[in-house]
Amino acid sequence: MGREGTREAVREGTKAAMITCVVSAVPTLAACRMVPWAKANLNYTAQALIISSASIAAYFITADKTILESARRKAEAEYRKSA
């Protein structure tokens, strides 16, 4: 796996993190405004942790899958080349 595969993984992971950030921020912020329990117990730090942990998880999961897919494609290409 070369630089191109790593760049692709970073690009895909960043896209997934940005989408997850928006998707998790909307319900989190809405719940903290409307749900009495969330309003009473989730301060700004807790809200930020919920949103950022989802984004971080999405980044690493997507980047890992992309790296594995790139390595699989490279191994397949080398196998076909040698056969």
PDB file of C-alpha atoms in Angstrom:
ATOM      1  CA  MET A   1       0.000   0.000   0.000  1.00  0.00           C
ATOM      2  CA  GLY A   2       1.510   3.263  -1.069  1.00  0.00           C
ATOM      3  CA  ARG A   3       0.879   6.928  -0.591  1.00  0.00           C
ATOM      4  CA  GLU A   4      -2.077   6.900  -2.937  1.00  0.00           C
ATOM      5  CA  GLY A   5      -3.932   4.369  -0.791  1.00  0.00           C
ATOM      6  CA  THR A   6      -3.207   6.377   2.345  1.00  0.00           C
ATOM      7  CA  ARG A   7      -4.385   9.597   0.724  1.00  0.00           C
ATOM      8  CA  GLU A   8      -7.562   7.889  -0.413  1.00  0.00           C
ATOM      9  CA  ALA A   9      -8.155   6.594   3.113  1.00  0.00           C
ATOM     10  CA  VAL A  10      -7.688  10.062   4.610  1.00  0.00           C
ATOM     11  CA  ARG A  11     -10.006  11.586   2.007  1.00  0.00           C
ATOM     12  CA  GLU A  12     -12.736   8.996   2.552  1.00  0.00           C
ATOM     13  CA  GLY A  13     -12.374   9.130   6.331  1.00  0.00           C
ATOM     14  CA  THR A  14     -12.661  12.909   6.344  1.00  0.00           C
ATOM     15  CA  LYS A  15     -15.792  12.789   4.201  1.00  0.00           C
ATOM     16  CA  ALA A  16     -17.372  10.235   6.524  1.00  0.00           C
ATOM     17  CA  ALA A  17     -16.435  12.281   9.600  1.00  0.00           C
ATOM     18  CA  MET A  18     -17.955  15.457   8.172  1.00  0.00           C
ATOM     19  CA  ILE A  19     -21.204  13.730   7.277  1.00  0.00           C
ATOM     20  CA  THR A  20     -21.374  12.026  10.682  1.00  0.00           C
ATOM     21  CA  CYS A  21     -20.703  15.320  12.431  1.00  0.00           C
ATOM     22  CA  VAL A  22     -23.754  16.919  10.834  1.00  0.00           C
ATOM     23  CA  VAL A  23     -25.912  13.832  11.217  1.00  0.00           C
ATOM     24  CA  SER A  24     -25.077  13.470  14.916  1.00  0.00           C
ATOM     25  CA  ALA A  25     -25.096  17.195  15.739  1.00  0.00           C
ATOM     26  CA  VAL A  26     -28.667  17.861  14.646  1.00  0.00           C
ATOM     27  CA  PRO A  27     -30.413  15.326  16.907  1.00  0.00           C
ATOM     28  CA  THR A  28     -27.987  15.935  19.787  1.00  0.00           C
ATOM     29  CA  LEU A  29     -28.550  19.683  19.805  1.00  0.00           C
ATOM     30  CA  ALA A  30     -32.289  19.282  19.226  1.00  0.00           C
ATOM     31  CA  ALA A  31     -32.578  16.821  22.117  1.00  0.00           C
ATOM     32  CA  CYS A  32     -30.679  19.166  24.421  1.00  0.00           C
ATOM     33  CA  ARG A  33     -33.220  21.879  23.658  1.00  0.00           C
ATOM     34  CA  MET A  34     -36.398  19.786  23.817  1.00  0.00           C
ATOM     35  CA  VAL A  35     -35.917  16.729  26.031  1.00  0.00           C
ATOM     36  CA  PRO A  36     -36.053  17.681  29.719  1.00  0.00           C
ATOM     37  CA  TRP A  37     -33.551  15.041  30.865  1.00  0.00           C
ATOM     38  CA  ALA A  38     -31.012  15.989  28.201  1.00  0.00           C
ATOM     39  CA  LYS A  39     -31.534  19.677  28.895  1.00  0.00           C
ATOM     40  CA  ALA A  40     -30.819  19.144  32.582  1.00  0.00           C
ATOM     41  CA  ASN A  41     -27.894  16.714  32.265  1.00  0.00           C
ATOM     42  CA  LEU A  42     -25.982  17.392  29.055  1.00  0.00           C
ATOM     43  CA  ASN A  43     -23.840  20.518  29.208  1.00  0.00           C
ATOM     44  CA  TYR A  44     -21.913  21.905  26.227  1.00  0.00           C
ATOM     45  CA  THR A  45     -18.942  19.644  26.895  1.00  0.00           C
ATOM     46  CA  ALA A  46     -21.114  16.521  26.881  1.00  0.00           C
ATOM     47  CA  GLN A  47     -22.760  17.604  23.647  1.00  0.00           C
ATOM     48  CA  ALA A  48     -19.375  18.193  22.035  1.00  0.00           C
ATOM     49  CA  LEU A  49     -18.132  14.785  23.228  1.00  0.00           C
ATOM     50  CA  ILE A  50     -21.155  13.011  21.745  1.00  0.00           C
ATOM     51  CA  ILE A  51     -20.718  14.713  18.390  1.00  0.00           C
ATOM     52  CA  SER A  52     -16.931  14.396  18.227  1.00  0.00           C
ATOM     53  CA  SER A  53     -16.836  10.755  19.327  1.00  0.00           C
ATOM     54  CA  ALA A  54     -19.232   9.818  16.537  1.00  0.00           C
ATOM     55  CA  SER A  55     -17.135  11.764  14.028  1.00  0.00           C
ATOM     56  CA  ILE A  56     -13.865  10.234  15.209  1.00  0.00           C
ATOM     57  CA  ALA A  57     -15.305   6.724  15.054  1.00  0.00           C
ATOM     58  CA  ALA A  58     -16.607   7.316  11.527  1.00  0.00           C
ATOM     59  CA  TYR A  59     -13.209   8.618  10.413  1.00  0.00           C
ATOM     60  CA  PHE A  60     -11.213   5.674  11.720  1.00  0.00           C
ATOM     61  CA  ILE A  61     -13.682   2.994  10.642  1.00  0.00           C
ATOM     62  CA  THR A  62     -13.894   4.386   7.112  1.00  0.00           C
ATOM     63  CA  ALA A  63     -10.147   4.945   6.823  1.00  0.00           C
ATOM     64  CA  ASP A  64      -9.462   1.402   8.029  1.00  0.00           C
ATOM     65  CA  LYS A  65     -11.927  -0.103   5.552  1.00  0.00           C
ATOM     66  CA  THR A  66     -10.418   1.957   2.739  1.00  0.00           C
ATOM     67  CA  ILE A  67      -6.876   0.880   3.605  1.00  0.00           C
ATOM     68  CA  LEU A  68      -7.905  -2.777   3.739  1.00  0.00           C
ATOM     69  CA  GLU A  69      -9.744  -2.496   0.424  1.00  0.00           C
ATOM     70  CA  SER A  70      -6.736  -0.832  -1.195  1.00  0.00           C
ATOM     71  CA  ALA A  71      -4.396  -3.539   0.125  1.00  0.00           C
ATOM     72  CA  ARG A  72      -6.746  -6.249  -1.125  1.00  0.00           C
ATOM     73  CA  ARG A  73      -6.882  -4.669  -4.595  1.00  0.00           C
ATOM     74  CA  LYS A  74      -3.091  -4.387  -4.695  1.00  0.00           C
ATOM     75  CA  ALA A  75      -2.619  -8.010  -3.597  1.00  0.00           C
ATOM     76  CA  GLU A  76      -5.130  -9.186  -6.196  1.00  0.00           C
ATOM     77  CA  ALA A  77      -3.348  -7.243  -8.919  1.00  0.00           C
ATOM     78  CA  GLU A  78       0.016  -8.718  -7.941  1.00  0.00           C
ATOM     79  CA  TYR A  79      -1.445 -12.215  -7.824  1.00  0.00           C
ATOM     80  CA  ARG A  80      -2.954 -11.872 -11.307  1.00  0.00           C
ATOM     81  CA  LYS A  81       0.282 -10.395 -12.593  1.00  0.00           C
ATOM     82  CA  SER A  82       2.299 -13.375 -11.339  1.00  0.00           C
ATOM     83  CA  ALA A  83      -0.171 -15.999 -12.544  1.00  0.00           C
TER      84      ALA A  83
END
